[in-house]
Amino acid sequence: MRKALDLIDRVDPSHRISFAGADQRVSAQAYFSESLIILGFFDAAVEEKERLMRNFDQLDKPFDIAWHLLVQCQLCALLGQYEELLDNARKIVRFVSVMATRRVEAAASGGVAMPARI
């Protein structure tokens, strides 16, 4: 997985493909941290999730934001930070609600739904 992430890093972000609606780097890094958890490398998984969250402010695509919020929820669950977990889960629900509303509005007007920041 680290080699895959290294390969992705060499690709210009504007040429990366979308995976599950997110930049392939975002989703690959999330899956990598999940793999570390499954293998029992909890400290490495926490480190990887924290690395993923450091880049949160640079996101502008709605699904990248959603992936990051999900990763943050997983990290909070791992660390026993349940209040922050609940707060991030609420952000995801608000985010999905806003995106669904914008999508309906865009479809009604024939326009394109624009992402909203949380």
mmCIF file with all atom_site columns, C-alpha atoms in Angstrom:
data_model
loop_
_atom_site.group_PDB
_atom_site.id
_atom_site.type_symbol
_atom_site.label_atom_id
_atom_site.label_alt_id
_atom_site.label_comp_id
_atom_site.label_asym_id
_atom_site.label_entity_id
_atom_site.label_seq_id
_atom_site.pdbx_PDB_ins_code
_atom_site.Cartn_x
_atom_site.Cartn_y
_atom_site.Cartn_z
_atom_site.occupancy
_atom_site.B_iso_or_equiv
_atom_site.pdbx_formal_charge
_atom_site.auth_seq_id
_atom_site.auth_comp_id
_atom_site.auth_asym_id
_atom_site.auth_atom_id
_atom_site.pdbx_PDB_model_num
ATOM 1   C CA . MET A 1 1   ? 0.000   0.000  0.000   1.00 0.00 ? 1   MET A CA 1
ATOM 2   C CA . ARG A 1 2   ? 2.838   2.403  0.759   1.00 0.00 ? 2   ARG A CA 1
ATOM 3   C CA . LYS A 1 3   ? 4.211   1.792  -2.731  1.00 0.00 ? 3   LYS A CA 1
ATOM 4   C CA . ALA A 1 4   ? 0.788   2.518  -4.209  1.00 0.00 ? 4   ALA A CA 1
ATOM 5   C CA . LEU A 1 5   ? 0.611   5.775  -2.253  1.00 0.00 ? 5   LEU A CA 1
ATOM 6   C CA . ASP A 1 6   ? 4.119   6.678  -3.450  1.00 0.00 ? 6   ASP A CA 1
ATOM 7   C CA . LEU A 1 7   ? 3.028   6.085  -7.048  1.00 0.00 ? 7   LEU A CA 1
ATOM 8   C CA . ILE A 1 8   ? -0.075  8.222  -6.584  1.00 0.00 ? 8   ILE A CA 1
ATOM 9   C CA . ASP A 1 9   ? 2.056   11.034 -5.137  1.00 0.00 ? 9   ASP A CA 1
ATOM 10  C CA . ARG A 1 10  ? 4.011   11.182 -8.393  1.00 0.00 ? 10  ARG A CA 1
ATOM 11  C CA . VAL A 1 11  ? 0.850   11.879 -10.397 1.00 0.00 ? 11  VAL A CA 1
ATOM 12  C CA . ASP A 1 12  ? -0.221  15.485 -10.858 1.00 0.00 ? 12  ASP A CA 1
ATOM 13  C CA . PRO A 1 13  ? -3.376  15.910 -8.715  1.00 0.00 ? 13  PRO A CA 1
ATOM 14  C CA . SER A 1 14  ? -5.251  17.322 -11.707 1.00 0.00 ? 14  SER A CA 1
ATOM 15  C CA . HIS A 1 15  ? -4.695  14.014 -13.553 1.00 0.00 ? 15  HIS A CA 1
ATOM 16  C CA . ARG A 1 16  ? -5.725  11.663 -10.749 1.00 0.00 ? 16  ARG A CA 1
ATOM 17  C CA . ILE A 1 17  ? -8.830  9.544  -11.101 1.00 0.00 ? 17  ILE A CA 1
ATOM 18  C CA . SER A 1 18  ? -11.796 9.703  -8.781  1.00 0.00 ? 18  SER A CA 1
ATOM 19  C CA . PHE A 1 19  ? -12.405 6.640  -6.613  1.00 0.00 ? 19  PHE A CA 1
ATOM 20  C CA . ALA A 1 20  ? -15.762 6.445  -4.824  1.00 0.00 ? 20  ALA A CA 1
ATOM 21  C CA . GLY A 1 21  ? -16.181 10.146 -5.523  1.00 0.00 ? 21  GLY A CA 1
ATOM 22  C CA . ALA A 1 22  ? -12.891 11.146 -3.903  1.00 0.00 ? 22  ALA A CA 1
ATOM 23  C CA . ASP A 1 23  ? -9.349  11.768 -5.080  1.00 0.00 ? 23  ASP A CA 1
ATOM 24  C CA . GLN A 1 24  ? -7.621  8.389  -5.344  1.00 0.00 ? 24  GLN A CA 1
ATOM 25  C CA . ARG A 1 25  ? -4.942  9.513  -2.854  1.00 0.00 ? 25  ARG A CA 1
ATOM 26  C CA . VAL A 1 26  ? -7.556  10.283 -0.195  1.00 0.00 ? 26  VAL A CA 1
ATOM 27  C CA . SER A 1 27  ? -9.365  6.964  -0.543  1.00 0.00 ? 27  SER A CA 1
ATOM 28  C CA . ALA A 1 28  ? -6.140  4.913  -0.862  1.00 0.00 ? 28  ALA A CA 1
ATOM 29  C CA . GLN A 1 29  ? -4.751  6.472  2.305   1.00 0.00 ? 29  GLN A CA 1
ATOM 30  C CA . ALA A 1 30  ? -8.005  5.753  4.142   1.00 0.00 ? 30  ALA A CA 1
ATOM 31  C CA . TYR A 1 31  ? -7.949  2.101  3.031   1.00 0.00 ? 31  TYR A CA 1
ATOM 32  C CA . PHE A 1 32  ? -4.284  1.826  3.995   1.00 0.00 ? 32  PHE A CA 1
ATOM 33  C CA . SER A 1 33  ? -4.998  2.965  7.538   1.00 0.00 ? 33  SER A CA 1
ATOM 34  C CA . GLU A 1 34  ? -7.916  0.516  7.751   1.00 0.00 ? 34  GLU A CA 1
ATOM 35  C CA . SER A 1 35  ? -5.606  -2.294 6.615   1.00 0.00 ? 35  SER A CA 1
ATOM 36  C CA . LEU A 1 36  ? -3.159  -1.396 9.381   1.00 0.00 ? 36  LEU A CA 1
ATOM 37  C CA . ILE A 1 37  ? -5.966  -1.669 11.942  1.00 0.00 ? 37  ILE A CA 1
ATOM 38  C CA . ILE A 1 38  ? -7.023  -5.081 10.640  1.00 0.00 ? 38  ILE A CA 1
ATOM 39  C CA . LEU A 1 39  ? -3.418  -6.283 10.827  1.00 0.00 ? 39  LEU A CA 1
ATOM 40  C CA . GLY A 1 40  ? -3.146  -5.060 14.420  1.00 0.00 ? 40  GLY A CA 1
ATOM 41  C CA . PHE A 1 41  ? -0.761  -2.151 13.802  1.00 0.00 ? 41  PHE A CA 1
ATOM 42  C CA . PHE A 1 42  ? -2.813  0.338  15.802  1.00 0.00 ? 42  PHE A CA 1
ATOM 43  C CA . ASP A 1 43  ? -0.060  2.907  16.398  1.00 0.00 ? 43  ASP A CA 1
ATOM 44  C CA . ALA A 1 44  ? 0.809   2.979  12.694  1.00 0.00 ? 44  ALA A CA 1
ATOM 45  C CA . ALA A 1 45  ? -2.893  3.243  11.837  1.00 0.00 ? 45  ALA A CA 1
ATOM 46  C CA . VAL A 1 46  ? -3.345  6.212  14.172  1.00 0.00 ? 46  VAL A CA 1
ATOM 47  C CA . GLU A 1 47  ? -0.249  7.853  12.686  1.00 0.00 ? 47  GLU A CA 1
ATOM 48  C CA . GLU A 1 48  ? -1.555  7.312  9.140   1.00 0.00 ? 48  GLU A CA 1
ATOM 49  C CA . LYS A 1 49  ? -5.009  8.671  9.994   1.00 0.00 ? 49  LYS A CA 1
ATOM 50  C CA . GLU A 1 50  ? -3.450  11.723 11.655  1.00 0.00 ? 50  GLU A CA 1
ATOM 51  C CA . ARG A 1 51  ? -1.328  12.295 8.539   1.00 0.00 ? 51  ARG A CA 1
ATOM 52  C CA . LEU A 1 52  ? -4.470  12.095 6.423   1.00 0.00 ? 52  LEU A CA 1
ATOM 53  C CA . MET A 1 53  ? -6.236  14.617 8.653   1.00 0.00 ? 53  MET A CA 1
ATOM 54  C CA . ARG A 1 54  ? -3.361  17.143 8.483   1.00 0.00 ? 54  ARG A CA 1
ATOM 55  C CA . ASN A 1 55  ? -4.265  17.827 4.851   1.00 0.00 ? 55  ASN A CA 1
ATOM 56  C CA . PHE A 1 56  ? -7.965  18.385 5.599   1.00 0.00 ? 56  PHE A CA 1
ATOM 57  C CA . ASP A 1 57  ? -7.842  22.175 5.065   1.00 0.00 ? 57  ASP A CA 1
ATOM 58  C CA . GLN A 1 58  ? -6.555  21.703 1.506   1.00 0.00 ? 58  GLN A CA 1
ATOM 59  C CA . LEU A 1 59  ? -9.677  19.852 0.382   1.00 0.00 ? 59  LEU A CA 1
ATOM 60  C CA . ASP A 1 60  ? -12.240 21.385 -1.908  1.00 0.00 ? 60  ASP A CA 1
ATOM 61  C CA . LYS A 1 61  ? -14.057 18.373 -3.384  1.00 0.00 ? 61  LYS A CA 1
ATOM 62  C CA . PRO A 1 62  ? -17.153 17.291 -1.457  1.00 0.00 ? 62  PRO A CA 1
ATOM 63  C CA . PHE A 1 63  ? -16.367 13.569 -1.398  1.00 0.00 ? 63  PHE A CA 1
ATOM 64  C CA . ASP A 1 64  ? -12.779 14.227 -0.290  1.00 0.00 ? 64  ASP A CA 1
ATOM 65  C CA . ILE A 1 65  ? -14.228 16.135 2.654   1.00 0.00 ? 65  ILE A CA 1
ATOM 66  C CA . ALA A 1 66  ? -16.638 13.291 3.421   1.00 0.00 ? 66  ALA A CA 1
ATOM 67  C CA . TRP A 1 67  ? -13.823 10.702 3.315   1.00 0.00 ? 67  TRP A CA 1
ATOM 68  C CA . HIS A 1 68  ? -11.741 12.828 5.677   1.00 0.00 ? 68  HIS A CA 1
ATOM 69  C CA . LEU A 1 69  ? -14.611 13.221 8.108   1.00 0.00 ? 69  LEU A CA 1
ATOM 70  C CA . LEU A 1 70  ? -15.147 9.460  8.057   1.00 0.00 ? 70  LEU A CA 1
ATOM 71  C CA . VAL A 1 71  ? -11.444 8.869  8.722   1.00 0.00 ? 71  VAL A CA 1
ATOM 72  C CA . GLN A 1 72  ? -11.620 11.346 11.596  1.00 0.00 ? 72  GLN A CA 1
ATOM 73  C CA . CYS A 1 73  ? -14.573 9.412  13.050  1.00 0.00 ? 73  CYS A CA 1
ATOM 74  C CA . GLN A 1 74  ? -12.605 6.176  12.821  1.00 0.00 ? 74  GLN A CA 1
ATOM 75  C CA . LEU A 1 75  ? -9.592  7.793  14.462  1.00 0.00 ? 75  LEU A CA 1
ATOM 76  C CA . CYS A 1 76  ? -11.724 9.144  17.308  1.00 0.00 ? 76  CYS A CA 1
ATOM 77  C CA . ALA A 1 77  ? -13.261 5.699  17.839  1.00 0.00 ? 77  ALA A CA 1
ATOM 78  C CA . LEU A 1 78  ? -9.792  4.137  17.962  1.00 0.00 ? 78  LEU A CA 1
ATOM 79  C CA . LEU A 1 79  ? -8.610  6.669  20.536  1.00 0.00 ? 79  LEU A CA 1
ATOM 80  C CA . GLY A 1 80  ? -11.784 6.630  22.624  1.00 0.00 ? 80  GLY A CA 1
ATOM 81  C CA . GLN A 1 81  ? -12.602 10.274 21.830  1.00 0.00 ? 81  GLN A CA 1
ATOM 82  C CA . TYR A 1 82  ? -16.350 9.738  21.734  1.00 0.00 ? 82  TYR A CA 1
ATOM 83  C CA . GLU A 1 83  ? -17.496 13.367 22.028  1.00 0.00 ? 83  GLU A CA 1
ATOM 84  C CA . GLU A 1 84  ? -15.370 14.344 19.024  1.00 0.00 ? 84  GLU A CA 1
ATOM 85  C CA . LEU A 1 85  ? -16.600 11.224 17.214  1.00 0.00 ? 85  LEU A CA 1
ATOM 86  C CA . LEU A 1 86  ? -20.192 12.322 17.744  1.00 0.00 ? 86  LEU A CA 1
ATOM 87  C CA . ASP A 1 87  ? -19.362 15.863 16.591  1.00 0.00 ? 87  ASP A CA 1
ATOM 88  C CA . ASN A 1 88  ? -17.749 14.568 13.383  1.00 0.00 ? 88  ASN A CA 1
ATOM 89  C CA . ALA A 1 89  ? -20.650 12.186 12.751  1.00 0.00 ? 89  ALA A CA 1
ATOM 90  C CA . ARG A 1 90  ? -23.005 15.174 12.994  1.00 0.00 ? 90  ARG A CA 1
ATOM 91  C CA . LYS A 1 91  ? -20.842 17.034 10.462  1.00 0.00 ? 91  LYS A CA 1
ATOM 92  C CA . ILE A 1 92  ? -21.167 14.109 8.047   1.00 0.00 ? 92  ILE A CA 1
ATOM 93  C CA . VAL A 1 93  ? -24.958 14.078 8.430   1.00 0.00 ? 93  VAL A CA 1
ATOM 94  C CA . ARG A 1 94  ? -25.122 17.866 7.858   1.00 0.00 ? 94  ARG A CA 1
ATOM 95  C CA . PHE A 1 95  ? -22.785 17.568 4.888   1.00 0.00 ? 95  PHE A CA 1
ATOM 96  C CA . VAL A 1 96  ? -24.848 14.823 3.252   1.00 0.00 ? 96  VAL A CA 1
ATOM 97  C CA . SER A 1 97  ? -28.033 16.789 3.904   1.00 0.00 ? 97  SER A CA 1
ATOM 98  C CA . VAL A 1 98  ? -26.594 19.954 2.313   1.00 0.00 ? 98  VAL A CA 1
ATOM 99  C CA . MET A 1 99  ? -25.285 18.005 -0.693  1.00 0.00 ? 99  MET A CA 1
ATOM 100 C CA . ALA A 1 100 ? -28.649 16.288 -1.218  1.00 0.00 ? 100 ALA A CA 1
ATOM 101 C CA . THR A 1 101 ? -30.474 19.633 -1.034  1.00 0.00 ? 101 THR A CA 1
ATOM 102 C CA . ARG A 1 102 ? -28.048 21.247 -3.488  1.00 0.00 ? 102 ARG A CA 1
ATOM 103 C CA . ARG A 1 103 ? -28.378 18.309 -5.854  1.00 0.00 ? 103 ARG A CA 1
ATOM 104 C CA . VAL A 1 104 ? -32.186 18.617 -5.847  1.00 0.00 ? 104 VAL A CA 1
ATOM 105 C CA . GLU A 1 105 ? -31.967 22.390 -6.368  1.00 0.00 ? 105 GLU A CA 1
ATOM 106 C CA . ALA A 1 106 ? -29.491 21.944 -9.218  1.00 0.00 ? 106 ALA A CA 1
ATOM 107 C CA . ALA A 1 107 ? -31.617 19.296 -10.902 1.00 0.00 ? 107 ALA A CA 1
ATOM 108 C CA . ALA A 1 108 ? -34.675 21.541 -10.664 1.00 0.00 ? 108 ALA A CA 1
ATOM 109 C CA . SER A 1 109 ? -32.812 24.476 -12.210 1.00 0.00 ? 109 SER A CA 1
ATOM 110 C CA . GLY A 1 110 ? -30.859 22.438 -14.759 1.00 0.00 ? 110 GLY A CA 1
ATOM 111 C CA . GLY A 1 111 ? -27.594 23.609 -13.149 1.00 0.00 ? 111 GLY A CA 1
ATOM 112 C CA . VAL A 1 112 ? -24.703 21.955 -11.387 1.00 0.00 ? 112 VAL A CA 1
ATOM 113 C CA . ALA A 1 113 ? -24.660 21.328 -7.637  1.00 0.00 ? 113 ALA A CA 1
ATOM 114 C CA . MET A 1 114 ? -21.818 23.178 -5.952  1.00 0.00 ? 114 MET A CA 1
ATOM 115 C CA . PRO A 1 115 ? -20.096 21.671 -2.916  1.00 0.00 ? 115 PRO A CA 1
ATOM 116 C CA . ALA A 1 116 ? -20.549 23.300 0.461   1.00 0.00 ? 116 ALA A CA 1
ATOM 117 C CA . ARG A 1 117 ? -17.930 23.568 3.179   1.00 0.00 ? 117 ARG A CA 1
ATOM 118 C CA . ILE A 1 118 ? -18.876 22.506 6.666   1.00 0.00 ? 118 ILE A CA 1
#
